[in-house]
Amino acid sequence: MRKRLFGICAALLLLVGISACGGNANNKDASASNDYADDSAMQVIASGLEARWRLGDQLGASGKEETATDYKKLIDAELKKDKPLRNRKFKNSDMQKDVIDYIKLLEESRTVVEKYPMNGGDFWTKWYETYDKRTAVIKKFVDKYDLKVSDKYADTLKELVDNGKAAQAQNDEKDAVNALVSSLQWSTTDDGYGSYTLTATGQNTTKYNIKDLSIVLSLYDQSGVKQEETYTSIDSWKAGETVKLEAYPSAAPARVEASVDYFDTSNE
């Protein structure tokens, strides 16, 4: 009887042990499946930036002018660290989007180097467009996710963040002015003898004092075919001010689409 009870107890202990082991295995599987990148993503981004900057220091020490090959090496040094984040899981979907956007901008900057000769104006236009976008994301990394680098490169990071701040301010201006111009409602007056006047009255609802504003008016007929493009402009349009804009097309359009050609802003 005692042997039988001992056997039953041993069997129960064995079952408990198997269950516990199974539970541990399941916990490990669950842990592996929940391997989120949120806590380490900014460390990875920082390591990528510092890898790029270290290589930049080495290239700068040579005293030679940097070539397209050097630019690609600098970008690749950062991409090598960052690209694995593209396939990682994140709890914070906003962080995931920002990280992926940043990787795409690195790839976009590499495409600029591959596509445009460095001795041409197109290269520098495209390069700085991408640079401004990239630094704006870096500023977001610092502000939202507490991106930090080593003390050695703290000033370098600050330069990027400052540029990102300025670039974001410019983007905010562009978005506000584009939205304002797109919202204008245009009416057509038949002046007789084949002459027409397009008129729009609008209030500057942005916070910016706009100056030297040039607007492109794309004019379409009833079939949706573009008839022509014409222009209108205004020297000054202060925040809160209401102005009247006019243009003189050669035919009466069925639809008008307005877009910004050029503008500046003033503190006055």
Coordinates of C-alpha atoms in Angstrom, one line a residue:
M1 CA 0.0 0.0 0.0
R2 CA 2.8 2.4 0.9
K3 CA 4.6 1.6 -2.4
R4 CA 1.3 2.3 -4.3
L5 CA 0.9 5.7 -2.6
F6 CA 4.5 6.5 -3.3
G7 CA 3.9 5.7 -7.0
I8 CA 0.8 7.9 -7.1
C9 CA 2.7 10.8 -5.5
A10 CA 5.6 10.4 -7.9
A11 CA 3.3 10.4 -10.9
L12 CA 1.5 13.6 -9.6
L13 CA 4.9 15.3 -9.1
L14 CA 6.0 14.3 -12.6
L15 CA 2.8 15.8 -14.1
V16 CA 3.3 19.0 -12.1
G17 CA 6.9 19.2 -13.4
I18 CA 5.8 18.6 -17.0
S19 CA 3.1 21.3 -16.6
A20 CA 5.6 23.7 -15.1
C21 CA 8.1 23.1 -17.9
G22 CA 5.4 23.5 -20.5
G23 CA 4.4 26.7 -18.8
N24 CA 8.0 28.0 -18.9
A25 CA 8.3 27.1 -22.5
N26 CA 5.1 28.9 -23.3
N27 CA 6.2 31.9 -21.4
K28 CA 9.5 32.0 -23.3
D29 CA 7.6 31.8 -26.6
A30 CA 5.3 34.6 -25.5
S31 CA 8.3 36.6 -24.4
A32 CA 9.9 36.1 -27.8
S33 CA 6.7 37.1 -29.6
N34 CA 6.5 40.3 -27.6
D35 CA 10.1 41.4 -28.3
Y36 CA 9.3 45.1 -28.8
A37 CA 11.8 47.6 -30.0
D38 CA 10.5 50.7 -28.1
D39 CA 13.0 50.6 -25.3
S40 CA 16.0 50.2 -27.5
A41 CA 15.1 52.0 -30.7
M42 CA 16.6 55.4 -29.8
Q43 CA 19.8 53.7 -28.7
V44 CA 20.0 52.1 -32.1
I45 CA 19.3 55.4 -33.8
A46 CA 22.0 57.0 -31.6
S47 CA 24.5 54.3 -32.5
G48 CA 23.8 54.8 -36.2
L49 CA 24.4 58.6 -35.9
E50 CA 27.6 58.1 -34.0
A51 CA 28.9 55.5 -36.5
R52 CA 28.3 58.1 -39.3
W53 CA 29.9 60.9 -37.4
R54 CA 33.0 58.8 -36.5
L55 CA 33.5 57.9 -40.1
G56 CA 33.0 61.6 -41.0
D57 CA 35.7 62.5 -38.5
Q58 CA 38.1 60.0 -40.2
L59 CA 37.3 61.3 -43.7
G60 CA 37.7 64.9 -42.5
A61 CA 41.1 64.1 -41.0
S62 CA 42.4 63.0 -44.4
G63 CA 42.1 66.5 -45.6
K64 CA 40.6 65.4 -48.9
E65 CA 37.4 66.7 -50.4
E66 CA 34.5 64.3 -49.8
T67 CA 33.3 62.4 -52.9
A68 CA 30.0 60.8 -53.8
T69 CA 31.5 57.5 -52.6
D70 CA 32.3 59.0 -49.3
Y71 CA 28.7 60.3 -49.0
K72 CA 27.4 56.8 -49.6
K73 CA 29.7 55.4 -47.0
L74 CA 28.5 57.8 -44.5
I75 CA 24.9 57.0 -45.2
D76 CA 25.6 53.3 -45.2
A77 CA 27.3 53.5 -41.8
E78 CA 24.0 54.8 -40.4
L79 CA 21.7 52.5 -42.4
K80 CA 23.7 49.4 -41.2
K81 CA 22.6 50.2 -37.7
D82 CA 19.1 51.4 -38.3
K83 CA 17.7 49.1 -41.0
P84 CA 17.0 46.1 -38.7
L85 CA 14.5 48.3 -36.9
R86 CA 12.3 48.2 -40.0
N87 CA 11.3 44.6 -39.2
R88 CA 10.9 45.0 -35.5
K89 CA 7.7 45.3 -33.6
F90 CA 6.7 48.4 -31.6
K91 CA 4.1 49.0 -28.9
N92 CA 4.1 52.7 -29.9
S93 CA 2.8 52.9 -33.5
D94 CA 3.8 56.5 -33.8
M95 CA 7.4 55.7 -32.9
Q96 CA 7.4 52.9 -35.4
K97 CA 6.2 55.2 -38.1
D98 CA 8.8 57.9 -37.2
V99 CA 11.6 55.3 -37.2
I100 CA 10.6 53.9 -40.6
D101 CA 10.2 57.4 -42.0
Y102 CA 13.7 58.1 -40.9
I103 CA 15.1 55.0 -42.5
K104 CA 13.3 55.9 -45.7
L105 CA 14.9 59.4 -45.7
L106 CA 18.3 57.8 -45.3
E107 CA 17.6 55.7 -48.3
E108 CA 16.2 58.7 -50.2
S109 CA 19.4 60.6 -49.5
R110 CA 21.5 57.7 -50.8
T111 CA 19.3 57.8 -54.0
V112 CA 20.1 61.5 -54.4
V113 CA 23.9 60.7 -54.3
E114 CA 23.5 58.0 -56.8
K115 CA 21.2 60.0 -59.2
Y116 CA 22.7 63.5 -59.3
P117 CA 26.3 64.6 -59.9
M118 CA 27.7 66.4 -56.9
N119 CA 29.0 69.3 -59.1
G120 CA 25.5 70.1 -60.2
G121 CA 22.9 72.4 -58.6
D122 CA 20.2 69.7 -58.6
F123 CA 22.3 67.6 -56.3
W124 CA 22.5 70.2 -53.5
T125 CA 18.9 71.2 -53.9
K126 CA 17.7 67.6 -53.4
W127 CA 20.4 66.9 -50.8
Y128 CA 19.3 69.7 -48.5
E129 CA 15.6 69.0 -49.1
T130 CA 16.2 65.5 -47.7
Y131 CA 18.6 66.8 -45.0
D132 CA 15.9 69.2 -43.8
K133 CA 13.3 66.4 -43.6
R134 CA 15.8 64.1 -41.8
T135 CA 16.8 66.7 -39.2
A136 CA 13.1 67.4 -38.6
V137 CA 12.6 63.7 -37.7
I138 CA 15.7 63.8 -35.5
K139 CA 14.2 66.8 -33.6
K140 CA 11.1 64.7 -33.1
F141 CA 13.3 61.8 -31.8
V142 CA 14.8 64.2 -29.2
D143 CA 11.5 65.9 -28.2
K144 CA 9.2 62.8 -28.1
Y145 CA 11.5 59.9 -27.4
D146 CA 14.4 61.4 -25.6
L147 CA 17.1 60.6 -28.1
K148 CA 20.6 61.1 -26.6
V149 CA 24.1 60.7 -27.9
S150 CA 27.5 60.6 -26.2
D151 CA 29.0 63.9 -24.9
K152 CA 31.5 63.9 -27.7
Y153 CA 28.7 64.4 -30.3
A154 CA 26.2 66.4 -28.2
D155 CA 27.0 69.6 -30.1
T156 CA 26.6 67.8 -33.5
L157 CA 23.2 66.5 -32.5
K158 CA 22.2 70.0 -31.4
E159 CA 23.2 71.4 -34.8
L160 CA 20.9 68.8 -36.4
V161 CA 18.1 69.6 -34.0
D162 CA 18.4 73.3 -34.6
N163 CA 18.2 72.8 -38.4
G164 CA 15.2 70.5 -37.9
K165 CA 13.5 73.2 -35.9
A166 CA 14.1 75.8 -38.6
A167 CA 13.0 73.3 -41.3
Q168 CA 9.8 72.5 -39.4
A169 CA 9.0 76.2 -39.0
Q170 CA 9.4 76.6 -42.8
N171 CA 7.2 73.6 -43.5
D172 CA 4.5 75.0 -41.1
E173 CA 4.6 78.3 -43.0
K174 CA 4.3 76.5 -46.4
D175 CA 1.4 74.3 -45.2
A176 CA -0.5 77.3 -43.8
V177 CA -0.1 79.5 -46.9
N178 CA -0.8 76.6 -49.3
A179 CA -4.0 75.8 -47.4
L180 CA -5.0 79.5 -47.4
V181 CA -4.6 79.9 -51.1
S182 CA -6.3 76.6 -51.9
S183 CA -9.4 77.7 -49.9
L184 CA -9.9 80.8 -52.0
Q185 CA -13.3 80.8 -53.9
W186 CA -13.0 82.3 -57.4
S187 CA -15.8 83.9 -59.4
T188 CA -15.8 84.8 -63.1
T189 CA -17.1 88.1 -64.6
D190 CA -17.7 88.4 -68.3
D191 CA -16.4 91.9 -69.1
G192 CA -17.6 91.6 -72.8
Y193 CA -15.6 91.6 -76.0
G194 CA -14.0 88.3 -75.0
S195 CA -12.6 89.6 -71.7
Y196 CA -13.0 88.0 -68.3
T197 CA -12.0 88.8 -64.7
L198 CA -11.4 86.2 -62.0
T199 CA -12.0 87.5 -58.5
A200 CA -11.4 86.1 -55.1
T201 CA -11.8 87.8 -51.7
G202 CA -10.2 86.2 -48.7
Q203 CA -9.0 86.8 -45.2
N204 CA -5.5 85.8 -44.1
T205 CA -6.5 83.3 -41.3
T206 CA -2.9 82.2 -40.7
K207 CA -0.6 83.7 -38.1
Y208 CA 1.9 84.9 -40.8
N209 CA 2.3 88.3 -42.4
I210 CA 2.6 87.2 -46.0
K211 CA 4.5 89.2 -48.6
D212 CA 5.4 88.9 -52.3
L213 CA 2.8 86.2 -52.8
S214 CA 2.5 84.8 -56.3
I215 CA -0.3 82.4 -57.2
V216 CA -0.7 80.1 -60.1
L217 CA -4.3 79.7 -61.3
S218 CA -5.0 76.5 -63.3
L219 CA -8.2 76.9 -65.4
Y220 CA -10.3 73.9 -66.5
D221 CA -13.3 73.6 -68.9
Q222 CA -16.5 71.6 -68.4
S223 CA -14.7 68.4 -69.5
G224 CA -12.0 68.8 -66.9
V225 CA -9.4 69.8 -69.6
K226 CA -6.9 72.4 -68.5
Q227 CA -7.4 75.5 -70.7
E228 CA -4.6 77.7 -69.5
E229 CA -2.6 78.9 -66.5
T230 CA -2.6 82.5 -65.4
Y231 CA -1.1 84.3 -62.4
T232 CA -2.1 86.8 -59.8
S233 CA 0.0 88.3 -57.0
I234 CA -0.1 90.6 -54.0
D235 CA 2.8 92.5 -52.3
S236 CA 1.5 92.3 -48.7
W237 CA -1.2 90.2 -46.9
K238 CA -1.0 90.6 -43.2
A239 CA -2.5 88.2 -40.7
G240 CA -6.2 88.9 -40.2
E241 CA -6.3 91.1 -43.3
T242 CA -8.9 90.7 -46.0
V243 CA -7.8 91.3 -49.6
K244 CA -9.2 91.1 -53.1
L245 CA -7.3 89.2 -55.8
E246 CA -7.9 89.4 -59.5
A247 CA -6.7 87.7 -62.7
Y248 CA -7.6 88.0 -66.3
P249 CA -8.0 84.8 -68.3
S250 CA -8.7 84.5 -72.0
A251 CA -11.8 82.3 -71.4
A252 CA -14.3 81.6 -68.7
P253 CA -13.2 78.6 -66.7
A254 CA -15.6 75.9 -65.3
R255 CA -13.1 75.3 -62.4
V256 CA -10.2 77.1 -60.9
E257 CA -7.4 75.5 -58.9
A258 CA -5.0 77.9 -57.1
S259 CA -1.5 77.0 -55.9
V260 CA 1.4 78.9 -54.5
D261 CA 4.2 79.9 -56.8
Y262 CA 6.2 81.9 -54.4
F263 CA 5.9 83.7 -51.1
D264 CA 7.8 85.2 -48.2
T265 CA 6.8 86.2 -44.7
S266 CA 7.6 89.2 -42.6
N267 CA 7.7 90.0 -38.9
E268 CA 6.2 93.5 -39.5

